[in-house]
mmCIF file of C-alpha atoms and ligand atoms in Angstrom:
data_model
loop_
_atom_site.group_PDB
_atom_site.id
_atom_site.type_symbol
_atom_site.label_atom_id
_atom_site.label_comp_id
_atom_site.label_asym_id
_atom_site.label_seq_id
_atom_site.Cartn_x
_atom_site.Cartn_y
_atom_site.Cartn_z
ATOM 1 C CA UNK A 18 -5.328 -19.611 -13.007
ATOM 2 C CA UNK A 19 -2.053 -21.474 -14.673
ATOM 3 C CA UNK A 20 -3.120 -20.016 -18.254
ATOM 4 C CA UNK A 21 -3.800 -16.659 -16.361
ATOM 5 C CA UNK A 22 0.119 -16.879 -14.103
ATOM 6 C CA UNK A 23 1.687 -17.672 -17.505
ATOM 7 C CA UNK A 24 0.161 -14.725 -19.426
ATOM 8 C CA UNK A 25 1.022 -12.341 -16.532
ATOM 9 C CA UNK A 26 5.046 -14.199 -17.166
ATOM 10 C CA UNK A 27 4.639 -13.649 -21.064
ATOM 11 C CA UNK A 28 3.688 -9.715 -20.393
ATOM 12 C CA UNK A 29 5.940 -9.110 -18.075
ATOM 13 C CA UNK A 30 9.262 -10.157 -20.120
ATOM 14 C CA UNK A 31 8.063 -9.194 -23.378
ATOM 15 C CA UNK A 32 7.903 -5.804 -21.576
ATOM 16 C CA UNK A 33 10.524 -5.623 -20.100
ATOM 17 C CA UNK A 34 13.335 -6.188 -22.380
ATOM 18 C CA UNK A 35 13.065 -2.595 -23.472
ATOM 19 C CA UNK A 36 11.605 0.984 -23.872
ATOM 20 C CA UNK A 37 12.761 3.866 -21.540
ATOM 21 C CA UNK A 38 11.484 7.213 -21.228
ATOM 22 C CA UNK A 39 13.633 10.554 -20.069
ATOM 23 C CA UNK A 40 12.279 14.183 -18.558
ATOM 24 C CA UNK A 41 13.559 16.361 -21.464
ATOM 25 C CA UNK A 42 11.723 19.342 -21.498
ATOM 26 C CA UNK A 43 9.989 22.006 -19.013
ATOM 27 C CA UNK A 44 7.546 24.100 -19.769
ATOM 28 C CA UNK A 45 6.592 27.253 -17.775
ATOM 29 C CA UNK A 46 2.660 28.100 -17.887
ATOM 30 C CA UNK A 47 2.637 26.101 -21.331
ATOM 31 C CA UNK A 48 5.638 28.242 -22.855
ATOM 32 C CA UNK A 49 8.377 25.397 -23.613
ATOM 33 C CA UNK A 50 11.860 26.134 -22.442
ATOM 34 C CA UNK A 51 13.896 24.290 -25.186
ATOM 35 C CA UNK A 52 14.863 20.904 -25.606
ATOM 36 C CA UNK A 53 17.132 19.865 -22.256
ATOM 37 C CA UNK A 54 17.366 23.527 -21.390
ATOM 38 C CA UNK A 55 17.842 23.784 -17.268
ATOM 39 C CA UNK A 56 18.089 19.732 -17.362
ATOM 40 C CA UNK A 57 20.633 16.803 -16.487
ATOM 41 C CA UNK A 58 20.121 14.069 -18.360
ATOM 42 C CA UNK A 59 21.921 11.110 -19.353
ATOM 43 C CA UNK A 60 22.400 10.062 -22.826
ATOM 44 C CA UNK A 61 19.791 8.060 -25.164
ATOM 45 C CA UNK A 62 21.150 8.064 -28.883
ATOM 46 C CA UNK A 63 20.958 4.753 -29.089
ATOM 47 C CA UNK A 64 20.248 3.132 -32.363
ATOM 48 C CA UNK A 65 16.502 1.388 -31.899
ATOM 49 C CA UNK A 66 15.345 -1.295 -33.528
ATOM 50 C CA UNK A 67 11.761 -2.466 -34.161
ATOM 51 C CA UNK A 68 10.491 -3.849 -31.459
ATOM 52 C CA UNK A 69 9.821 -7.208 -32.104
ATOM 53 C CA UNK A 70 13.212 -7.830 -32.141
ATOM 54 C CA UNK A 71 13.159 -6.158 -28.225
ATOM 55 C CA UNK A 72 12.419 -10.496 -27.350
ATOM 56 C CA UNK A 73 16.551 -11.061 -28.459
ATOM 57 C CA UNK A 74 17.933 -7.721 -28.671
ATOM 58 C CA UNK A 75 18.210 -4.384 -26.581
ATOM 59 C CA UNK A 76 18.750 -1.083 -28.623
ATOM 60 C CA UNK A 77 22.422 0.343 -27.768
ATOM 61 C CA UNK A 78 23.255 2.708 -25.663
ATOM 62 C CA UNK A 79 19.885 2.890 -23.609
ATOM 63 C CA UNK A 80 19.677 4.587 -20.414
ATOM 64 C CA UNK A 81 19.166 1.961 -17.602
ATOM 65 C CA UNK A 82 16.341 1.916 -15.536
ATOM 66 C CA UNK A 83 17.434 2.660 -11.677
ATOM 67 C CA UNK A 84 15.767 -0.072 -9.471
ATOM 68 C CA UNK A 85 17.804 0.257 -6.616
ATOM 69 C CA UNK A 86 16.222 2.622 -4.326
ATOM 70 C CA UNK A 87 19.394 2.866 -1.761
ATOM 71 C CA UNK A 88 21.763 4.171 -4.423
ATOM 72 C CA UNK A 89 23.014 7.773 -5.139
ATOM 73 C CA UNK A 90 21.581 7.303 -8.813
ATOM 74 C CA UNK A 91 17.726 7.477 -6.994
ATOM 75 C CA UNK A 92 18.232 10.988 -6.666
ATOM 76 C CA UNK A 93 18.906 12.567 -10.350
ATOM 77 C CA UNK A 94 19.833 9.495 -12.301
ATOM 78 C CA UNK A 95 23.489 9.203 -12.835
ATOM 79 C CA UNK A 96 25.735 6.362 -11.900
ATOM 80 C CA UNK A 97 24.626 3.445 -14.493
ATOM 81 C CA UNK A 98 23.632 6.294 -16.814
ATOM 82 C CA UNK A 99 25.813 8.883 -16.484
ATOM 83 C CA UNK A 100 24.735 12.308 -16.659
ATOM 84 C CA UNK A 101 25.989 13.651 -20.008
ATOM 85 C CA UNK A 102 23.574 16.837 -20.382
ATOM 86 C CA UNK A 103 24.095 19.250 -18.643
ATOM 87 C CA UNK A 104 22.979 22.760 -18.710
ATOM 88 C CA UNK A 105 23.788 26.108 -17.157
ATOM 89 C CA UNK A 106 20.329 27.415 -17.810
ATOM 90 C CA UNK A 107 17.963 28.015 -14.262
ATOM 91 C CA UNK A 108 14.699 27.764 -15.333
ATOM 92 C CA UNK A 109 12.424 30.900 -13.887
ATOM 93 C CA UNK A 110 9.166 30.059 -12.578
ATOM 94 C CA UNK A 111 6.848 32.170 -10.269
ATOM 95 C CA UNK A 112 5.431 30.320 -7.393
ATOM 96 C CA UNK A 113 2.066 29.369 -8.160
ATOM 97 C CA UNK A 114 2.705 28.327 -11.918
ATOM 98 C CA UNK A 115 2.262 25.945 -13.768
ATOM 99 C CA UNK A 116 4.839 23.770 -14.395
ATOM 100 C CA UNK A 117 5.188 20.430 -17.241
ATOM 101 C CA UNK A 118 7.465 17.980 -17.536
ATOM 102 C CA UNK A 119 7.918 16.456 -21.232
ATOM 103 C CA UNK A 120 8.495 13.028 -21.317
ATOM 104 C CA UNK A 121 10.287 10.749 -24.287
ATOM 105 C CA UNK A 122 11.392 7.306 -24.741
ATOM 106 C CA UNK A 123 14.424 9.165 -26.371
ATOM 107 C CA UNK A 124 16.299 12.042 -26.765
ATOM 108 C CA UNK A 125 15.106 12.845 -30.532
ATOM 109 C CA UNK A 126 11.524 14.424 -28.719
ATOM 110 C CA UNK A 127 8.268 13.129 -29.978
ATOM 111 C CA UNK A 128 8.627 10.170 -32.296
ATOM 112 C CA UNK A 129 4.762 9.641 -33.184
ATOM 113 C CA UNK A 130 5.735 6.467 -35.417
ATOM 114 C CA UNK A 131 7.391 4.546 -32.495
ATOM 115 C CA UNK A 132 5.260 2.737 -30.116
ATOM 116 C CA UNK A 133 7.036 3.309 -27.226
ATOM 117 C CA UNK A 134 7.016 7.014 -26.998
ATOM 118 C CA UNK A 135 6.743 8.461 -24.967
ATOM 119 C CA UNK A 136 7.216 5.370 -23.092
ATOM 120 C CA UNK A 137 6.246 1.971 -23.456
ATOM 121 C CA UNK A 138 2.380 1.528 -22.538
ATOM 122 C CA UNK A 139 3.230 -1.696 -20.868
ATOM 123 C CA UNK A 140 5.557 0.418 -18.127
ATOM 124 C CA UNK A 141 2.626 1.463 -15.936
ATOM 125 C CA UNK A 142 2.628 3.730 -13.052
ATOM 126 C CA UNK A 143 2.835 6.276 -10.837
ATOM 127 C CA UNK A 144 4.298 9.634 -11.892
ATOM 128 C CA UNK A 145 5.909 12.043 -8.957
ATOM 129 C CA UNK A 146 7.459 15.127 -8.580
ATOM 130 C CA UNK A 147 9.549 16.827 -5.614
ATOM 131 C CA UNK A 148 11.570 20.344 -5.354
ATOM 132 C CA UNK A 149 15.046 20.355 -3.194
ATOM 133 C CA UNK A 150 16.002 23.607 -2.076
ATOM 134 C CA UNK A 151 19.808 24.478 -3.268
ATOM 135 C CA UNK A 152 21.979 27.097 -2.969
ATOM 136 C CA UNK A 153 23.337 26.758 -6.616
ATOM 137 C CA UNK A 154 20.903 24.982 -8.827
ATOM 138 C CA UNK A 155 23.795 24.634 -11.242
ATOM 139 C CA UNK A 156 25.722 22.802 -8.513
ATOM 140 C CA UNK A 157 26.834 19.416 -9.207
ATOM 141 C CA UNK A 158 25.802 17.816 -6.420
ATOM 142 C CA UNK A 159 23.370 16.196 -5.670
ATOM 143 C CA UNK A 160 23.713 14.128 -2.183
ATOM 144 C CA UNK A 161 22.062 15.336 1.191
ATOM 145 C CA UNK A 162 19.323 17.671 -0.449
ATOM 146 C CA UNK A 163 16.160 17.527 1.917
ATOM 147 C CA UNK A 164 12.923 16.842 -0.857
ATOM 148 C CA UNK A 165 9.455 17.833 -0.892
ATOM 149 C CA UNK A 166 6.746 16.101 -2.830
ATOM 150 C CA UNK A 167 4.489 18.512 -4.913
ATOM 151 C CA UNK A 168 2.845 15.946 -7.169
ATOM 152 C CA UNK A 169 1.805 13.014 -7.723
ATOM 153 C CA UNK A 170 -0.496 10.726 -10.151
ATOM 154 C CA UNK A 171 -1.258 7.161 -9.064
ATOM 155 C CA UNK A 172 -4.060 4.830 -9.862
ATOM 156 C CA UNK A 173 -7.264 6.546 -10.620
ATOM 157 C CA UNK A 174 -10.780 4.291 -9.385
ATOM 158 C CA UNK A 175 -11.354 3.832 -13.586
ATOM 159 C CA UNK A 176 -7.952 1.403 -13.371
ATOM 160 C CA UNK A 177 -5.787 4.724 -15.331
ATOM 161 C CA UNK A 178 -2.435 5.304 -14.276
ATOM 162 C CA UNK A 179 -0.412 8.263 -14.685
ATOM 163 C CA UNK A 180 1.314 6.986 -17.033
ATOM 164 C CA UNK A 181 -1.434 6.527 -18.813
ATOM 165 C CA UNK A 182 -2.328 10.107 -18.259
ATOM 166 C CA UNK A 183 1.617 11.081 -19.211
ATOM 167 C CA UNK A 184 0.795 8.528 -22.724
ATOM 168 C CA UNK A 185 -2.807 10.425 -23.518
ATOM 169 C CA UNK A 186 -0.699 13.675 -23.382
ATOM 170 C CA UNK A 187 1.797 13.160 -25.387
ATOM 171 C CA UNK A 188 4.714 13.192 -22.843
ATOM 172 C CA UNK A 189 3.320 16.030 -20.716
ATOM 173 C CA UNK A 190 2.805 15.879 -17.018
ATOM 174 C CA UNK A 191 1.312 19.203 -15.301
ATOM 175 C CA UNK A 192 1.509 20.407 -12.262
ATOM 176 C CA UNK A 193 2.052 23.415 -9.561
ATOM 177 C CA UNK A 194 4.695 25.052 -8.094
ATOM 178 C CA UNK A 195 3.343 25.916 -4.499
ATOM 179 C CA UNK A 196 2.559 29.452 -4.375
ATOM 180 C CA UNK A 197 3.501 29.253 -0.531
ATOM 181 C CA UNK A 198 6.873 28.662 -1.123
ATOM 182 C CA UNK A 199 10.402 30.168 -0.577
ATOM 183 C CA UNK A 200 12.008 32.038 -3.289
ATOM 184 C CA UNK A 201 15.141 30.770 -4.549
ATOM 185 C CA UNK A 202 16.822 28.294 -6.446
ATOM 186 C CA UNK A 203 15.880 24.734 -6.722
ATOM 187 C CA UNK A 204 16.133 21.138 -8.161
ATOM 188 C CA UNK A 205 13.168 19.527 -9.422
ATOM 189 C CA UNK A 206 12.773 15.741 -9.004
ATOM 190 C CA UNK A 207 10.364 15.028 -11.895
ATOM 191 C CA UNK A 208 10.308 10.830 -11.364
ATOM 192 C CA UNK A 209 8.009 8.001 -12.934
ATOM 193 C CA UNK A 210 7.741 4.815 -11.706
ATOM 194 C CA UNK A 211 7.178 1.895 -14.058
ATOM 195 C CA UNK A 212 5.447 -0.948 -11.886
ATOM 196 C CA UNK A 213 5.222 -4.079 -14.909
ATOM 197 C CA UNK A 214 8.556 -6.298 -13.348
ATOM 198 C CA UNK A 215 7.669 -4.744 -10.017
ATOM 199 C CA UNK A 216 5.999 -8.038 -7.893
ATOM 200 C CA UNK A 217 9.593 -8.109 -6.126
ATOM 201 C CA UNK A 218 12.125 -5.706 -4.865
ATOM 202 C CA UNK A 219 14.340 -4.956 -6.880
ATOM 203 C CA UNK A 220 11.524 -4.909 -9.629
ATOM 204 C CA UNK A 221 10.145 -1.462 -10.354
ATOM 205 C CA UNK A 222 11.762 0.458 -12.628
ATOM 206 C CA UNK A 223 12.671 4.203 -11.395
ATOM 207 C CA UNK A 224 12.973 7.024 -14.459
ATOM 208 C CA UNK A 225 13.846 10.294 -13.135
ATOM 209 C CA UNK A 226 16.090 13.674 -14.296
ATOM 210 C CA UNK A 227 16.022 16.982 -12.512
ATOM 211 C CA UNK A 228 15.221 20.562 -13.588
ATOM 212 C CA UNK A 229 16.982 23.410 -12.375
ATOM 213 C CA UNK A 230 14.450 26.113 -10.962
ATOM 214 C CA UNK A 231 14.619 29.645 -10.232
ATOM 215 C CA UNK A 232 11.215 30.395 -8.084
ATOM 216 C CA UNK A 233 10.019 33.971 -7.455
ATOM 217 C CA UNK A 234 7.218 35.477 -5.711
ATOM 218 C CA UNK A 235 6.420 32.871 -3.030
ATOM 219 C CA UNK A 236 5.715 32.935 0.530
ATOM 220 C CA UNK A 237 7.120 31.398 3.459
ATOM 221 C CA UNK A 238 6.157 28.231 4.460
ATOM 222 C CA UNK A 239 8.316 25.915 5.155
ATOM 223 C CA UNK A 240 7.487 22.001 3.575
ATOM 224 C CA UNK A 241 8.840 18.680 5.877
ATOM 225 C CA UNK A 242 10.959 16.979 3.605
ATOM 226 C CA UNK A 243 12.718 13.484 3.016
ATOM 227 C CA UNK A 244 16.309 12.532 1.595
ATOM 228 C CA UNK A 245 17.174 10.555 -1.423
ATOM 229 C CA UNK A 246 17.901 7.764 -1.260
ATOM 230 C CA UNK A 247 16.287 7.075 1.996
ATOM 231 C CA UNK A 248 12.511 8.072 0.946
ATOM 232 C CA UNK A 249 11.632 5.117 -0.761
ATOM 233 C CA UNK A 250 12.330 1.636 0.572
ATOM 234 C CA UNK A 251 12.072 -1.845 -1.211
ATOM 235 C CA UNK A 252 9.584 -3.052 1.231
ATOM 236 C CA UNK A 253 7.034 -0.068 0.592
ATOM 237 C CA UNK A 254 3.558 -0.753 -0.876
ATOM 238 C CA UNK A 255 4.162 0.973 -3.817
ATOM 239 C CA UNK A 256 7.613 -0.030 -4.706
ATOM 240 C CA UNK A 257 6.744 -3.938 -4.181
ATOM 241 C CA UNK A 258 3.543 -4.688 -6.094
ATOM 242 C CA UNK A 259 1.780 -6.849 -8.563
ATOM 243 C CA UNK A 260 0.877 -4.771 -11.402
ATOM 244 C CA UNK A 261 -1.420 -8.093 -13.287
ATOM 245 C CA UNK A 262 -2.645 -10.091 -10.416
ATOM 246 C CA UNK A 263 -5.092 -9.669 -8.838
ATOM 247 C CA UNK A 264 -6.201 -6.268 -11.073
ATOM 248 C CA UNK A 265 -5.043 -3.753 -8.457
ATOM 249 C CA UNK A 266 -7.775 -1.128 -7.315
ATOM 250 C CA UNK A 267 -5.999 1.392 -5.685
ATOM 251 C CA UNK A 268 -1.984 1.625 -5.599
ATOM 252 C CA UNK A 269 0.010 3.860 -2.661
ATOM 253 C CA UNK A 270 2.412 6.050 -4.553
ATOM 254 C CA UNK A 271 5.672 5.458 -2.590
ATOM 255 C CA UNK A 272 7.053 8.311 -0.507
ATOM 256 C CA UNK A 273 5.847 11.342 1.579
ATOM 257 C CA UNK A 274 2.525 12.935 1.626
ATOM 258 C CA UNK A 275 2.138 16.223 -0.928
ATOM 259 C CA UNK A 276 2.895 19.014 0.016
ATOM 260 C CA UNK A 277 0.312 21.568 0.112
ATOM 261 C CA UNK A 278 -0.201 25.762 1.397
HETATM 262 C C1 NAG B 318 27.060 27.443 -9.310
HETATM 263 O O1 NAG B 318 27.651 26.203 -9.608
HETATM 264 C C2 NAG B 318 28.307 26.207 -10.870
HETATM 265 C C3 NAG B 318 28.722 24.757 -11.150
HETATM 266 O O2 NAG B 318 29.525 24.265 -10.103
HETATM 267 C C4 NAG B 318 29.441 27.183 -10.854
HETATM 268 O O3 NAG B 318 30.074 27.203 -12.123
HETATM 269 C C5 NAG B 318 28.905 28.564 -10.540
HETATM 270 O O4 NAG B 318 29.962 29.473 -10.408
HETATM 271 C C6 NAG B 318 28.106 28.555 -9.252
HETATM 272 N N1 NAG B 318 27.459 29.843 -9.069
HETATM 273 C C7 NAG B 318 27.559 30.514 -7.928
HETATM 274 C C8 NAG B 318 26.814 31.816 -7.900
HETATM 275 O O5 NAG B 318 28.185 30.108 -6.977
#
């Protein structure tokens, strides 16, 4: 039990001292859109160094992981990592497609060589995404958007997370736009959570950028929705959670139900 607390300790800082991953890239019913085309992301050009060196030293200029889920930064990063990509581009997507989000533990893509790419295996999780409806999907802001949740991708009953699932793909999390849907613009809120520091609030590690979406076709169902920040809280299951001990068997991804037509 002592040997087995002081492992869990050993894992859980060697893990944490670095290795962050960033939504780069959508692609549209497997056609990629271009490299941070239709995104916001914050900068990662940081110089990285091998990572057993991560025990003393950090790589510069990474991008923070947000853990505090009552901050403005919850909603499409920003604040500690300020949004430096921007893009004009809306993304068009017919309701009803499929939709990926490419993940990378930098902004040079798919780096097969380092360990941590796309992220870190060690960052385990759930991985989430939500659409806002917006009247400008260029707009800057970000604040008082009302979010739906159209996917998500916990713990499976074989112990895989979706992490794992994002890892085995190379970056790439799938997923549908509802076909049910208003047309119109929209933000996506493609989010993973990484649960290894995660046994106390603050302690899970929130990676998320948004997409800017263009839906057409649709329907006209209107989804309930939540706000950012103000969907998650520190106290939720899934936010406040021992990732080692005892092996966790099923996990509550944090948040509303999905929506679905
Ligand atoms: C959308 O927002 C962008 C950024 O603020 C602005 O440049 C653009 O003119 C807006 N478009 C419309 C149609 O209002």
């Amino acid at each position: 039990m002592k040997t087995q607390a002081l492992a869990v300790t050993l894992v859980a800082f060697a893990s944490s001292a670095c290795a962050h991953t960033i939504f780069q890239q959508v692609y549209v019913n497997g056609k990629a859109q271009g490299q941070l085309v239709g995104l916001r992301a914050p900068d990662y050009d940081g110089v990285r160094i091998p990572s057993f060196l991560h025990w003393f030293f950090s790589d510069s200029n990474v991008i923070q992981p947000v853990t505090d889920v009552t901050s403005n930064d919850i909603i499409c990063n920003g604040g500690v990592n300020p949004i430096t990509h921007t893009s004009n581009t809306i993304i068009s997507v017919a309701a009803g497609s499929q939709i990926s989000g490419e993940w990378h533990h930098t902004l040079a893509g798919a780096v097969p060589s380092d360990p941590a790419d796309p992220v870190d295996p060690s960052h385990k999780g759930p991985v989430i995404a939500y659409l806002a409806k917006v009247t400008n999907a260029t707009q800057p802001t970000v604040t008082g958007l009302k979010w739906f949740k159209i996917f998500q991708d916990g713990l499976d009953s074989s112990g895989k997370w979706g992490v794992d699932r994002m890892i085995a793909n190379k970056g790439k999390v799938t997923f549908t736009i509802p076909s049910c849907i208003a047309p119109g613009q929209y933000l996506l809120r493609h989010e993973l959570i990484a649960l290894h520091g995660a046994a106390s609030y603050p302690g899970a590690q929130f990676y998320m950028e948004c997409a800017q979406l263009q839906i057409t076709g649709g329907g006209t169902k209107t989804p309930a929705t939540v706000s950012f920040p103000g969907a998650y809280h520190g106290t939720d299951p899934g936010i406040t959670f021992n990732l080692y001990y005892p092996v966790p068997t099923s996990y509550t991804v944090p948040g509303p139900a999905v929506f679905t037509c």
